[in-house]
PDB file of C-alpha atoms in Angstrom:
ATOM      1  CA  MET A 691      31.418  74.205-107.970  1.00  0.00           C
ATOM      2  CA  LYS A 692      35.178  74.477-108.505  1.00  0.00           C
ATOM      3  CA  LYS A 693      36.493  77.929-109.247  1.00  0.00           C
ATOM      4  CA  THR A 694      38.191  78.433-112.584  1.00  0.00           C
ATOM      5  CA  GLU A 695      41.941  78.985-112.426  1.00  0.00           C
ATOM      6  CA  THR A 696      43.004  82.595-111.959  1.00  0.00           C
ATOM      7  CA  THR A 697      45.486  83.848-114.535  1.00  0.00           C
ATOM      8  CA  ARG A 698      48.225  86.244-113.565  1.00  0.00           C
ATOM      9  CA  LYS A 699      48.893  89.627-115.072  1.00  0.00           C
ATOM     10  CA  ASP A 700      52.232  90.550-116.610  1.00  0.00           C
ATOM     11  CA  GLY A 701      54.752  91.734-114.040  1.00  0.00           C
ATOM     12  CA  GLN A 702      52.977  90.265-111.044  1.00  0.00           C
ATOM     13  CA  VAL A 703      54.872  88.646-108.192  1.00  0.00           C
ATOM     14  CA  LEU A 704      54.213  85.021-107.255  1.00  0.00           C
ATOM     15  CA  VAL A 705      53.563  84.377-103.546  1.00  0.00           C
ATOM     16  CA  ALA A 706      53.881  80.781-102.314  1.00  0.00           C
ATOM     17  CA  ALA A 707      52.787  79.615 -98.839  1.00  0.00           C
ATOM     18  CA  PHE A 708      53.862  76.146 -97.714  1.00  0.00           C
ATOM     19  CA  TYR A 709      54.465  73.887 -94.747  1.00  0.00           C
ATOM     20  CA  LYS A 710      55.045  70.283 -93.836  1.00  0.00           C
ATOM     21  CA  PHE A 711      55.223  68.473 -90.539  1.00  0.00           C
ATOM     22  CA  VAL A 712      58.108  66.063 -90.986  1.00  0.00           C
ATOM     23  CA  ALA A 713      60.986  64.972 -88.762  1.00  0.00           C
ATOM     24  CA  LEU A 714      63.969  67.233 -89.456  1.00  0.00           C
ATOM     25  CA  PRO A 715      66.544  66.414 -86.763  1.00  0.00           C
ATOM     26  CA  ASP A 716      69.191  68.258 -88.818  1.00  0.00           C
ATOM     27  CA  PHE A 717      67.108  71.445 -89.159  1.00  0.00           C
ATOM     28  CA  ARG A 718      69.883  73.648 -87.747  1.00  0.00           C
ATOM     29  CA  GLN A 719      72.276  72.502 -90.453  1.00  0.00           C
ATOM     30  CA  LEU A 720      69.699  73.219 -93.162  1.00  0.00           C
ATOM     31  CA  ARG A 721      69.328  76.917 -92.371  1.00  0.00           C
ATOM     32  CA  ASP A 722      72.387  78.500 -94.013  1.00  0.00           C
ATOM     33  CA  THR A 723      72.161  76.480 -97.218  1.00  0.00           C
ATOM     34  CA  LEU A 724      68.447  77.225 -97.577  1.00  0.00           C
ATOM     35  CA  LEU A 725      68.964  80.946 -96.950  1.00  0.00           C
ATOM     36  CA  GLN A 726      71.753  81.086 -99.521  1.00  0.00           C
ATOM     37  CA  ARG A 727      69.591  79.340-102.114  1.00  0.00           C
ATOM     38  CA  CYS A 728      66.682  81.734-101.538  1.00  0.00           C
ATOM     39  CA  GLU A 729      68.950  84.768-101.763  1.00  0.00           C
ATOM     40  CA  SER A 730      70.647  83.480-104.914  1.00  0.00           C
ATOM     41  CA  LEU A 731      67.208  83.131-106.520  1.00  0.00           C
ATOM     42  CA  GLY A 732      66.262  86.668-105.503  1.00  0.00           C
ATOM     43  CA  LEU A 733      63.403  85.543-103.276  1.00  0.00           C
ATOM     44  CA  LEU A 734      61.959  87.418-100.305  1.00  0.00           C
ATOM     45  CA  GLY A 735      59.931  86.062 -97.416  1.00  0.00           C
ATOM     46  CA  SER A 736      60.182  84.100 -94.194  1.00  0.00           C
ATOM     47  CA  ILE A 737      60.805  80.402 -93.517  1.00  0.00           C
ATOM     48  CA  LEU A 738      60.733  78.620 -90.163  1.00  0.00           C
ATOM     49  CA  LEU A 739      62.687  75.422 -89.515  1.00  0.00           C
ATOM     50  CA  ALA A 740      62.224  73.138 -86.510  1.00  0.00           C
ATOM     51  CA  ALA A 741      62.698  69.510 -85.618  1.00  0.00           C
ATOM     52  CA  GLU A 742      58.993  68.987 -86.392  1.00  0.00           C
ATOM     53  CA  GLY A 743      59.064  70.462 -89.911  1.00  0.00           C
ATOM     54  CA  ILE A 744      59.132  73.509 -92.174  1.00  0.00           C
ATOM     55  CA  ASN A 745      56.752  76.466 -92.604  1.00  0.00           C
ATOM     56  CA  GLY A 746      57.101  79.522 -94.787  1.00  0.00           C
ATOM     57  CA  THR A 747      55.941  82.026 -97.365  1.00  0.00           C
ATOM     58  CA  VAL A 748      58.187  83.319-100.151  1.00  0.00           C
ATOM     59  CA  SER A 749      57.681  85.687-103.060  1.00  0.00           C
ATOM     60  CA  GLY A 750      59.459  86.581-106.263  1.00  0.00           C
ATOM     61  CA  PRO A 751      59.540  85.875-109.991  1.00  0.00           C
ATOM     62  CA  GLU A 752      57.604  82.763-110.975  1.00  0.00           C
ATOM     63  CA  GLU A 753      60.642  80.873-112.246  1.00  0.00           C
ATOM     64  CA  ALA A 754      62.569  81.605-109.044  1.00  0.00           C
ATOM     65  CA  VAL A 755      59.761  80.367-106.789  1.00  0.00           C
ATOM     66  CA  ARG A 756      59.370  77.169-108.776  1.00  0.00           C
ATOM     67  CA  ALA A 757      63.149  76.648-108.722  1.00  0.00           C
ATOM     68  CA  LEU A 758      63.110  76.853-104.909  1.00  0.00           C
ATOM     69  CA  PHE A 759      60.546  74.067-104.640  1.00  0.00           C
ATOM     70  CA  GLU A 760      62.474  71.920-107.081  1.00  0.00           C
ATOM     71  CA  TYR A 761      65.454  72.364-104.752  1.00  0.00           C
ATOM     72  CA  LEU A 762      63.443  71.571-101.604  1.00  0.00           C
ATOM     73  CA  ARG A 763      61.976  68.419-103.131  1.00  0.00           C
ATOM     74  CA  GLU A 764      65.474  67.068-103.730  1.00  0.00           C
ATOM     75  CA  ASP A 765      65.337  66.199-100.020  1.00  0.00           C
ATOM     76  CA  GLU A 766      63.250  63.007 -99.982  1.00  0.00           C
ATOM     77  CA  ARG A 767      61.630  64.114 -96.737  1.00  0.00           C
ATOM     78  CA  LEU A 768      60.143  67.068 -98.636  1.00  0.00           C
ATOM     79  CA  GLY A 769      59.513  65.213-101.873  1.00  0.00           C
ATOM     80  CA  ASP A 770      55.736  65.704-101.665  1.00  0.00           C
ATOM     81  CA  LEU A 771      55.897  69.311-100.435  1.00  0.00           C
ATOM     82  CA  HIS A 772      53.047  71.369-101.899  1.00  0.00           C
ATOM     83  CA  TYR A 773      52.391  75.088-101.782  1.00  0.00           C
ATOM     84  CA  LYS A 774      49.482  77.458-102.307  1.00  0.00           C
ATOM     85  CA  GLU A 775      50.150  80.296-104.718  1.00  0.00           C
ATOM     86  CA  SER A 776      48.668  83.717-105.336  1.00  0.00           C
ATOM     87  CA  TRP A 777      49.708  86.768-107.344  1.00  0.00           C
ATOM     88  CA  THR A 778      50.260  90.354-106.277  1.00  0.00           C
ATOM     89  CA  ASP A 779      51.342  93.573-107.969  1.00  0.00           C
ATOM     90  CA  GLU A 780      54.052  94.429-105.433  1.00  0.00           C
ATOM     91  CA  GLU A 781      56.529  92.474-103.329  1.00  0.00           C
ATOM     92  CA  PRO A 782      54.798  91.597-100.043  1.00  0.00           C
ATOM     93  CA  PHE A 783      58.103  91.199 -98.143  1.00  0.00           C
ATOM     94  CA  TYR A 784      61.125  93.405 -97.503  1.00  0.00           C
ATOM     95  CA  ARG A 785      63.796  90.766 -96.880  1.00  0.00           C
ATOM     96  CA  MET A 786      64.525  87.031 -96.825  1.00  0.00           C
ATOM     97  CA  LYS A 787      64.707  85.285 -93.435  1.00  0.00           C
ATOM     98  CA  VAL A 788      65.196  81.656 -92.443  1.00  0.00           C
ATOM     99  CA  ARG A 789      64.711  81.220 -88.695  1.00  0.00           C
ATOM    100  CA  LEU A 790      65.202  78.310 -86.324  1.00  0.00           C
ATOM    101  CA  LYS A 791      62.375  77.551 -83.903  1.00  0.00           C
ATOM    102  CA  LYS A 792      61.540  75.001 -81.231  1.00  0.00           C
ATOM    103  CA  GLU A 793      58.183  74.478 -82.986  1.00  0.00           C
ATOM    104  CA  ILE A 794      56.888  75.700 -86.341  1.00  0.00           C
ATOM    105  CA  VAL A 795      53.565  76.098 -84.540  1.00  0.00           C
ATOM    106  CA  THR A 796      54.199  77.165 -80.964  1.00  0.00           C
ATOM    107  CA  LEU A 797      51.492  75.339 -79.037  1.00  0.00           C
ATOM    108  CA  GLY A 798      53.750  74.848 -76.028  1.00  0.00           C
ATOM    109  CA  VAL A 799      52.370  71.408 -75.067  1.00  0.00           C
ATOM    110  CA  GLU A 800      54.748  68.486 -74.823  1.00  0.00           C
ATOM    111  CA  GLY A 801      53.849  65.293 -76.646  1.00  0.00           C
ATOM    112  CA  VAL A 802      51.708  66.838 -79.396  1.00  0.00           C
ATOM    113  CA  ASP A 803      53.111  65.443 -82.648  1.00  0.00           C
ATOM    114  CA  PRO A 804      51.321  65.960 -86.000  1.00  0.00           C
ATOM    115  CA  ASN A 805      53.850  63.561 -87.520  1.00  0.00           C
ATOM    116  CA  ARG A 806      52.199  60.836 -85.428  1.00  0.00           C
ATOM    117  CA  GLN A 807      48.498  61.725 -85.552  1.00  0.00           C
ATOM    118  CA  VAL A 808      46.221  64.447 -86.933  1.00  0.00           C
ATOM    119  CA  GLY A 809      42.523  64.859 -87.535  1.00  0.00           C
ATOM    120  CA  GLU A 810      40.672  63.938 -90.710  1.00  0.00           C
ATOM    121  CA  TYR A 811      41.415  66.171 -93.709  1.00  0.00           C
ATOM    122  CA  ILE A 812      38.298  67.614 -95.344  1.00  0.00           C
ATOM    123  CA  ASP A 813      38.645  68.972 -98.873  1.00  0.00           C
ATOM    124  CA  PRO A 814      36.953  72.299 -99.727  1.00  0.00           C
ATOM    125  CA  GLN A 815      34.317  70.543-101.836  1.00  0.00           C
ATOM    126  CA  GLU A 816      33.109  68.609 -98.759  1.00  0.00           C
ATOM    127  CA  TRP A 817      33.714  71.360 -96.197  1.00  0.00           C
ATOM    128  CA  ASN A 818      30.384  73.158 -96.638  1.00  0.00           C
ATOM    129  CA  ASP A 819      28.368  70.031 -95.938  1.00  0.00           C
ATOM    130  CA  LEU A 820      30.390  69.238 -92.817  1.00  0.00           C
ATOM    131  CA  ILE A 821      30.222  72.676 -91.207  1.00  0.00           C
ATOM    132  CA  SER A 822      26.500  73.015 -91.964  1.00  0.00           C
ATOM    133  CA  ARG A 823      25.715  70.039 -89.743  1.00  0.00           C
ATOM    134  CA  LYS A 824      24.146  70.928 -86.395  1.00  0.00           C
ATOM    135  CA  ASP A 825      26.157  68.256 -84.572  1.00  0.00           C
ATOM    136  CA  VAL A 826      29.487  69.813 -85.637  1.00  0.00           C
ATOM    137  CA  ARG A 827      31.217  72.533 -83.643  1.00  0.00           C
ATOM    138  CA  LEU A 828      33.157  74.789 -86.003  1.00  0.00           C
ATOM    139  CA  ILE A 829      36.246  76.396 -84.422  1.00  0.00           C
ATOM    140  CA  ASP A 830      38.399  79.154 -85.911  1.00  0.00           C
ATOM    141  CA  THR A 831      41.879  78.379 -84.521  1.00  0.00           C
ATOM    142  CA  ARG A 832      43.350  81.698 -85.621  1.00  0.00           C
ATOM    143  CA  ASN A 833      43.927  84.775 -83.466  1.00  0.00           C
ATOM    144  CA  HIS A 834      41.110  87.155 -82.568  1.00  0.00           C
ATOM    145  CA  TYR A 835      42.203  89.922 -84.956  1.00  0.00           C
ATOM    146  CA  GLU A 836      42.218  87.434 -87.852  1.00  0.00           C
ATOM    147  CA  TYR A 837      38.723  86.246 -86.937  1.00  0.00           C
ATOM    148  CA  ASN A 838      37.440  89.823 -86.881  1.00  0.00           C
ATOM    149  CA  LEU A 839      38.543  90.408 -90.479  1.00  0.00           C
ATOM    150  CA  GLY A 840      36.781  87.364 -91.865  1.00  0.00           C
ATOM    151  CA  THR A 841      35.660  83.833 -91.006  1.00  0.00           C
ATOM    152  CA  PHE A 842      33.212  81.071 -91.911  1.00  0.00           C
ATOM    153  CA  LYS A 843      29.518  81.275 -91.105  1.00  0.00           C
ATOM    154  CA  ARG A 844      28.765  79.680 -87.718  1.00  0.00           C
ATOM    155  CA  ALA A 845      32.436  79.687 -86.678  1.00  0.00           C
ATOM    156  CA  GLU A 846      33.215  80.023 -82.977  1.00  0.00           C
ATOM    157  CA  GLU A 847      35.983  82.384 -81.904  1.00  0.00           C
ATOM    158  CA  PRO A 848      38.262  81.205 -79.079  1.00  0.00           C
ATOM    159  CA  ASN A 849      39.336  84.863 -78.711  1.00  0.00           C
ATOM    160  CA  THR A 850      43.000  83.901 -78.458  1.00  0.00           C
ATOM    161  CA  ALA A 851      46.011  86.184 -78.860  1.00  0.00           C
ATOM    162  CA  SER A 852      48.139  83.261 -80.110  1.00  0.00           C
ATOM    163  CA  ILE A 853      47.889  79.520 -80.649  1.00  0.00           C
ATOM    164  CA  ARG A 854      49.502  79.098 -77.208  1.00  0.00           C
ATOM    165  CA  ASP A 855      46.162  80.136 -75.694  1.00  0.00           C
ATOM    166  CA  PHE A 856      44.233  77.422 -77.537  1.00  0.00           C
ATOM    167  CA  PRO A 857      44.772  74.537 -75.055  1.00  0.00           C
ATOM    168  CA  GLU A 858      43.362  76.625 -72.208  1.00  0.00           C
ATOM    169  CA  TRP A 859      40.308  77.528 -74.289  1.00  0.00           C
ATOM    170  CA  VAL A 860      39.756  73.877 -75.147  1.00  0.00           C
ATOM    171  CA  ALA A 861      39.897  72.892 -71.461  1.00  0.00           C
ATOM    172  CA  GLU A 862      37.235  75.469 -70.630  1.00  0.00           C
ATOM    173  CA  ASN A 863      34.930  75.122 -73.638  1.00  0.00           C
ATOM    174  CA  LEU A 864      35.138  71.649 -75.217  1.00  0.00           C
ATOM    175  CA  ASP A 865      34.356  68.199 -73.840  1.00  0.00           C
ATOM    176  CA  PRO A 866      35.349  64.906 -75.524  1.00  0.00           C
ATOM    177  CA  GLU A 867      32.121  63.307 -74.290  1.00  0.00           C
ATOM    178  CA  SER A 868      29.612  65.921 -75.429  1.00  0.00           C
ATOM    179  CA  ASP A 869      31.466  67.362 -78.432  1.00  0.00           C
ATOM    180  CA  GLN A 870      31.513  64.348 -80.731  1.00  0.00           C
ATOM    181  CA  HIS A 871      32.414  66.276 -83.896  1.00  0.00           C
ATOM    182  CA  VAL A 872      34.813  69.241 -83.971  1.00  0.00           C
ATOM    183  CA  ALA A 873      35.887  70.916 -87.233  1.00  0.00           C
ATOM    184  CA  MET A 874      38.704  73.464 -87.283  1.00  0.00           C
ATOM    185  CA  PHE A 875      40.341  75.733 -89.816  1.00  0.00           C
ATOM    186  CA  CYS A 876      43.145  78.267 -90.171  1.00  0.00           C
ATOM    187  CA  THR A 877      44.877  80.253 -92.918  1.00  0.00           C
ATOM    188  CA  GLY A 878      46.928  77.575 -94.654  1.00  0.00           C
ATOM    189  CA  GLY A 879      46.220  74.471 -92.582  1.00  0.00           C
ATOM    190  CA  ILE A 880      49.306  74.347 -90.364  1.00  0.00           C
ATOM    191  CA  ARG A 881      47.806  75.520 -87.070  1.00  0.00           C
ATOM    192  CA  CYS A 882      44.895  73.131 -87.557  1.00  0.00           C
ATOM    193  CA  GLU A 883      47.203  70.145 -87.910  1.00  0.00           C
ATOM    194  CA  LYS A 884      48.747  70.976 -84.532  1.00  0.00           C
ATOM    195  CA  ALA A 885      45.335  71.735 -83.018  1.00  0.00           C
ATOM    196  CA  THR A 886      43.766  68.479 -84.225  1.00  0.00           C
ATOM    197  CA  SER A 887      46.741  66.512 -82.950  1.00  0.00           C
ATOM    198  CA  PHE A 888      46.249  68.173 -79.565  1.00  0.00           C
ATOM    199  CA  LEU A 889      42.528  67.336 -79.462  1.00  0.00           C
ATOM    200  CA  LEU A 890      43.213  63.708 -80.294  1.00  0.00           C
ATOM    201  CA  GLU A 891      45.714  63.628 -77.416  1.00  0.00           C
ATOM    202  CA  GLN A 892      42.926  64.944 -75.181  1.00  0.00           C
ATOM    203  CA  GLY A 893      40.598  62.085 -76.100  1.00  0.00           C
ATOM    204  CA  PHE A 894      38.423  63.703 -78.765  1.00  0.00           C
ATOM    205  CA  LYS A 895      37.319  61.301 -81.524  1.00  0.00           C
ATOM    206  CA  GLY A 896      35.581  63.135 -84.385  1.00  0.00           C
ATOM    207  CA  VAL A 897      38.194  65.759 -85.243  1.00  0.00           C
ATOM    208  CA  TYR A 898      38.360  67.361 -88.690  1.00  0.00           C
ATOM    209  CA  HIS A 899      40.283  70.163 -90.366  1.00  0.00           C
ATOM    210  CA  LEU A 900      40.062  72.029 -93.668  1.00  0.00           C
ATOM    211  CA  ASN A 901      42.636  70.611 -96.059  1.00  0.00           C
ATOM    212  CA  GLY A 902      44.922  73.427 -97.239  1.00  0.00           C
ATOM    213  CA  GLY A 903      43.206  75.945 -94.990  1.00  0.00           C
ATOM    214  CA  ILE A 904      41.239  79.033 -95.943  1.00  0.00           C
ATOM    215  CA  LEU A 905      43.579  79.852 -98.827  1.00  0.00           C
ATOM    216  CA  ASN A 906      42.841  76.515-100.493  1.00  0.00           C
ATOM    217  CA  TYR A 907      39.114  77.010 -99.937  1.00  0.00           C
ATOM    218  CA  LEU A 908      39.144  80.501-101.489  1.00  0.00           C
ATOM    219  CA  GLU A 909      41.166  79.229-104.432  1.00  0.00           C
ATOM    220  CA  THR A 910      38.814  76.292-104.979  1.00  0.00           C
ATOM    221  CA  MET A 911      35.279  77.493-104.255  1.00  0.00           C
ATOM    222  CA  ASP A 912      33.155  79.897-106.280  1.00  0.00           C
ATOM    223  CA  LYS A 913      31.801  82.866-104.335  1.00  0.00           C
ATOM    224  CA  GLU A 914      28.216  81.789-104.999  1.00  0.00           C
ATOM    225  CA  ASP A 915      28.857  78.496-103.212  1.00  0.00           C
ATOM    226  CA  SER A 916      31.095  79.901-100.485  1.00  0.00           C
ATOM    227  CA  LEU A 917      30.351  80.037 -96.765  1.00  0.00           C
ATOM    228  CA  TRP A 918      33.315  82.365 -96.170  1.00  0.00           C
ATOM    229  CA  GLU A 919      32.563  85.940 -95.081  1.00  0.00           C
ATOM    230  CA  GLY A 920      35.056  88.828 -95.211  1.00  0.00           C
ATOM    231  CA  ASP A 921      38.792  88.871 -95.922  1.00  0.00           C
ATOM    232  CA  CYS A 922      41.525  86.431 -94.907  1.00  0.00           C
ATOM    233  CA  PHE A 923      44.472  87.806 -92.953  1.00  0.00           C
ATOM    234  CA  VAL A 924      47.895  86.902 -94.354  1.00  0.00           C
ATOM    235  CA  PHE A 925      51.263  87.462 -92.694  1.00  0.00           C
ATOM    236  CA  ASP A 926      52.819  89.748 -95.268  1.00  0.00           C
ATOM    237  CA  ASN A 927      52.443  93.296 -96.533  1.00  0.00           C
ATOM    238  CA  ARG A 928      49.196  92.519 -98.361  1.00  0.00           C
ATOM    239  CA  VAL A 929      47.587  92.238 -94.895  1.00  0.00           C
ATOM    240  CA  THR A 930      44.489  90.465 -96.249  1.00  0.00           C
ATOM    241  CA  VAL A 931      43.293  88.726 -99.395  1.00  0.00           C
ATOM    242  CA  ASP A 932      39.721  88.603-100.650  1.00  0.00           C
ATOM    243  CA  HIS A 933      37.811  85.665-102.096  1.00  0.00           C
ATOM    244  CA  ASP A 934      39.710  86.054-105.376  1.00  0.00           C
ATOM    245  CA  LEU A 935      43.026  85.988-103.457  1.00  0.00           C
ATOM    246  CA  GLU A 936      43.594  89.615-104.434  1.00  0.00           C
ATOM    247  CA  ALA A 937      45.129  92.003-101.885  1.00  0.00           C
ATOM    248  CA  GLY A 938      42.516  93.565 -99.620  1.00  0.00           C
ATOM    249  CA  ASP A 939      42.123  97.180 -98.516  1.00  0.00           C
ATOM    250  CA  PHE A 940      43.463  96.793 -94.974  1.00  0.00           C
ATOM    251  CA  GLU A 941      46.808  97.979 -93.632  1.00  0.00           C
ATOM    252  CA  VAL A 942      48.731  96.995 -90.510  1.00  0.00           C
ATOM    253  CA  CYS A 943      50.631  98.880 -87.856  1.00  0.00           C
ATOM    254  CA  PRO A 944      54.359  98.692 -88.716  1.00  0.00           C
ATOM    255  CA  ALA A 945      55.254  98.109 -85.065  1.00  0.00           C
ATOM    256  CA  CYS A 946      52.835  95.419 -83.847  1.00  0.00           C
ATOM    257  CA  ARG A 947      51.514  94.174 -87.212  1.00  0.00           C
ATOM    258  CA  MET A 948      47.898  94.433 -86.044  1.00  0.00           C
ATOM    259  CA  PRO A 949      45.287  95.385 -88.672  1.00  0.00           C
ATOM    260  CA  LEU A 950      44.341  99.048 -88.461  1.00  0.00           C
ATOM    261  CA  THR A 951      40.742 100.237 -88.248  1.00  0.00           C
ATOM    262  CA  GLU A 952      39.275 103.682 -88.913  1.00  0.00           C
ATOM    263  CA  GLU A 953      39.055 104.158 -85.140  1.00  0.00           C
ATOM    264  CA  ASP A 954      42.785 103.404 -84.832  1.00  0.00           C
ATOM    265  CA  HIS A 955      43.621 106.102 -87.361  1.00  0.00           C
ATOM    266  CA  GLU A 956      41.593 108.663 -85.414  1.00  0.00           C
ATOM    267  CA  SER A 957      43.191 107.812 -82.071  1.00  0.00           C
ATOM    268  CA  PRO A 958      45.737 110.225 -80.515  1.00  0.00           C
ATOM    269  CA  MET A 959      47.938 107.149 -79.973  1.00  0.00           C
ATOM    270  CA  PHE A 960      48.192 106.566 -83.729  1.00  0.00           C
ATOM    271  CA  GLU A 961      51.338 107.851 -85.427  1.00  0.00           C
ATOM    272  CA  LEU A 962      51.829 107.188 -89.122  1.00  0.00           C
ATOM    273  CA  HIS A 963      54.596 104.638 -89.812  1.00  0.00           C
ATOM    274  CA  VAL A 964      55.209 104.263 -86.048  1.00  0.00           C
ATOM    275  CA  SER A 965      52.477 102.997 -83.711  1.00  0.00           C
ATOM    276  CA  CYS A 966      48.790 102.402 -83.065  1.00  0.00           C
ATOM    277  CA  PRO A 967      46.638 102.235 -79.891  1.00  0.00           C
ATOM    278  CA  LYS A 968      47.420  98.522 -79.508  1.00  0.00           C
ATOM    279  CA  CYS A 969      51.189  99.008 -79.137  1.00  0.00           C
ATOM    280  CA  PHE A 970      51.636 102.672 -78.211  1.00  0.00           C
ATOM    281  CA  ASP A 971      52.489 101.966 -74.569  1.00  0.00           C
ATOM    282  CA  ARG A 972      54.970  99.185 -75.449  1.00  0.00           C
ATOM    283  CA  LEU A 973      57.069 101.038 -78.013  1.00  0.00           C
ATOM    284  CA  THR A 974      60.569 102.063 -76.961  1.00  0.00           C
ATOM    285  CA  GLU A 975      62.124 105.263 -78.245  1.00  0.00           C
ATOM    286  CA  SER A 976      64.826 103.371 -80.144  1.00  0.00           C
ATOM    287  CA  LYS A 977      62.189 101.218 -81.854  1.00  0.00           C
ATOM    288  CA  ARG A 978      60.214 104.348 -82.730  1.00  0.00           C
ATOM    289  CA  GLU A 979      63.260 105.970 -84.300  1.00  0.00           C
ATOM    290  CA  GLY A 980      64.035 102.783 -86.218  1.00  0.00           C
ATOM    291  CA  LEU A 981      60.526 102.655 -87.671  1.00  0.00           C
ATOM    292  CA  LEU A 982      60.700 106.276 -88.755  1.00  0.00           C
ATOM    293  CA  GLU A 983      64.053 105.683 -90.447  1.00  0.00           C
ATOM    294  CA  ARG A 984      62.684 102.584 -92.174  1.00  0.00           C
ATOM    295  CA  ALA A 985      59.719 104.602 -93.493  1.00  0.00           C
ATOM    296  CA  ARG A 986      62.105 107.254 -94.834  1.00  0.00           C
ATOM    297  CA  GLN A 987      64.226 104.632 -96.590  1.00  0.00           C
ATOM    298  CA  ILE A 988      61.178 103.004 -98.178  1.00  0.00           C
ATOM    299  CA  LYS A 989      60.005 106.396 -99.449  1.00  0.00           C
ATOM    300  CA  LEU A 990      63.442 107.202-100.914  1.00  0.00           C
ATOM    301  CA  ALA A 991      63.677 103.792-102.577  1.00  0.00           C
ATOM    302  CA  ARG A 992      60.288 104.228-104.209  1.00  0.00           C
ATOM    303  CA  GLU A 993      61.220 107.675-105.457  1.00  0.00           C
ATOM    304  CA  ARG A 994      64.303 106.132-107.078  1.00  0.00           C
ATOM    305  CA  GLY A 995      62.225 103.333-108.559  1.00  0.00           C
ATOM    306  CA  GLU A 996      64.066 100.751-106.463  1.00  0.00           C
ATOM    307  CA  ARG A 997      62.884  97.961-104.163  1.00  0.00           C
ATOM    308  CA  HIS A 998      63.616  98.523-100.511  1.00  0.00           C
ATOM    309  CA  ILE A 999      64.618  95.222 -98.872  1.00  0.00           C
ATOM    310  CA  GLY A1000      64.246  96.423 -95.306  1.00  0.00           C
ATOM    311  CA  SER A1001      66.223  98.171 -92.633  1.00  0.00           C
ATOM    312  CA  LYS A1002      68.267  96.565 -89.897  1.00  0.00           C
ATOM    313  CA  PRO A1003      66.026  94.207 -87.878  1.00  0.00           C
ATOM    314  CA  PRO A1004      65.087  95.454 -84.392  1.00  0.00           C
ATOM    315  CA  VAL A1005      66.848  94.162 -81.303  1.00  0.00           C
ATOM    316  CA  LYS A1006      65.101  91.032 -80.016  1.00  0.00           C
ATOM    317  CA  ASP A1007      63.929  92.531 -76.737  1.00  0.00           C
ATOM    318  CA  GLU A1008      62.285  95.411 -78.617  1.00  0.00           C
ATOM    319  CA  LYS A1009      60.054  93.255 -80.778  1.00  0.00           C
ATOM    320  CA  VAL A1010      56.356  93.831 -80.244  1.00  0.00           C
ATOM    321  CA  THR A1011      55.067  91.699 -83.107  1.00  0.00           C
ATOM    322  CA  PRO A1012      52.500  88.980 -82.398  1.00  0.00           C
ATOM    323  CA  GLU A1013      53.191  85.301 -82.841  1.00  0.00           C
ATOM    324  CA  GLN A1014      52.623  84.405 -86.467  1.00  0.00           C
ATOM    325  CA  ALA A1015      52.462  80.617 -86.295  1.00  0.00           C
TER     326      ALA A1015
END
């Protein structure tokens, strides 16, 4: 059964997640103009540009978000660009970034091209039937910490730290001859497109992926018909969303962006606004001081009733954040 459309509350912020694999040989020239347009609209978020396409999440007033997509669709290559939307009470981002990348999904394998071939798209209404079949292997292509927060019933966990680890897992755990049907899913669908393209390159035949990812499934399916269990990790300050696409109760470490558990909070290596056991040993003193200053600025901005747009980004070699492809 299709879920009824969720209506927003007054004052809520619109969050739009989008991507498209499409040849963008001029992606470097697109960056500055796109950043300027986002900033002029008052949007916050992060967008990746690469020769293989575009991937991003932005947030802001409804009219501003819709104006951005009208602008993007003026480029005929992005004319059919779609996005998944949700609503939140507070801005989930601190700043607006448009970054250039070698790949919008960093698989690290030459020759894998979703613009040339991908697996079969399965809409949410047909997904349950597919993944309930005994002859189908269901693979969660996300990272291990995402899997631990929520996943589909029967889903296998590759236990990867990033999508770069996926090819190695496939080589050790899947076989084109014996695994005739492989279904995969991820948050918004982008990692699955790259993963299905990779499997097809490896000789697999029956390769499927959830159209629009988990977010589309949660938006479409009623809870009573759902095979999803838990929350879905999202790469913004909401941390997770539940089946109603409302912000969950989790928080992340400000240094490494890993979800925090009760055990993490009780650890002697946990320091509020600074670090957790997962990144304690990797945090430099300058990064620690920067995080403390950022926390102070956020607190002062809230006390003044203002929106803090973020402190100066850390130096590249001090970054300890995970890959968020």
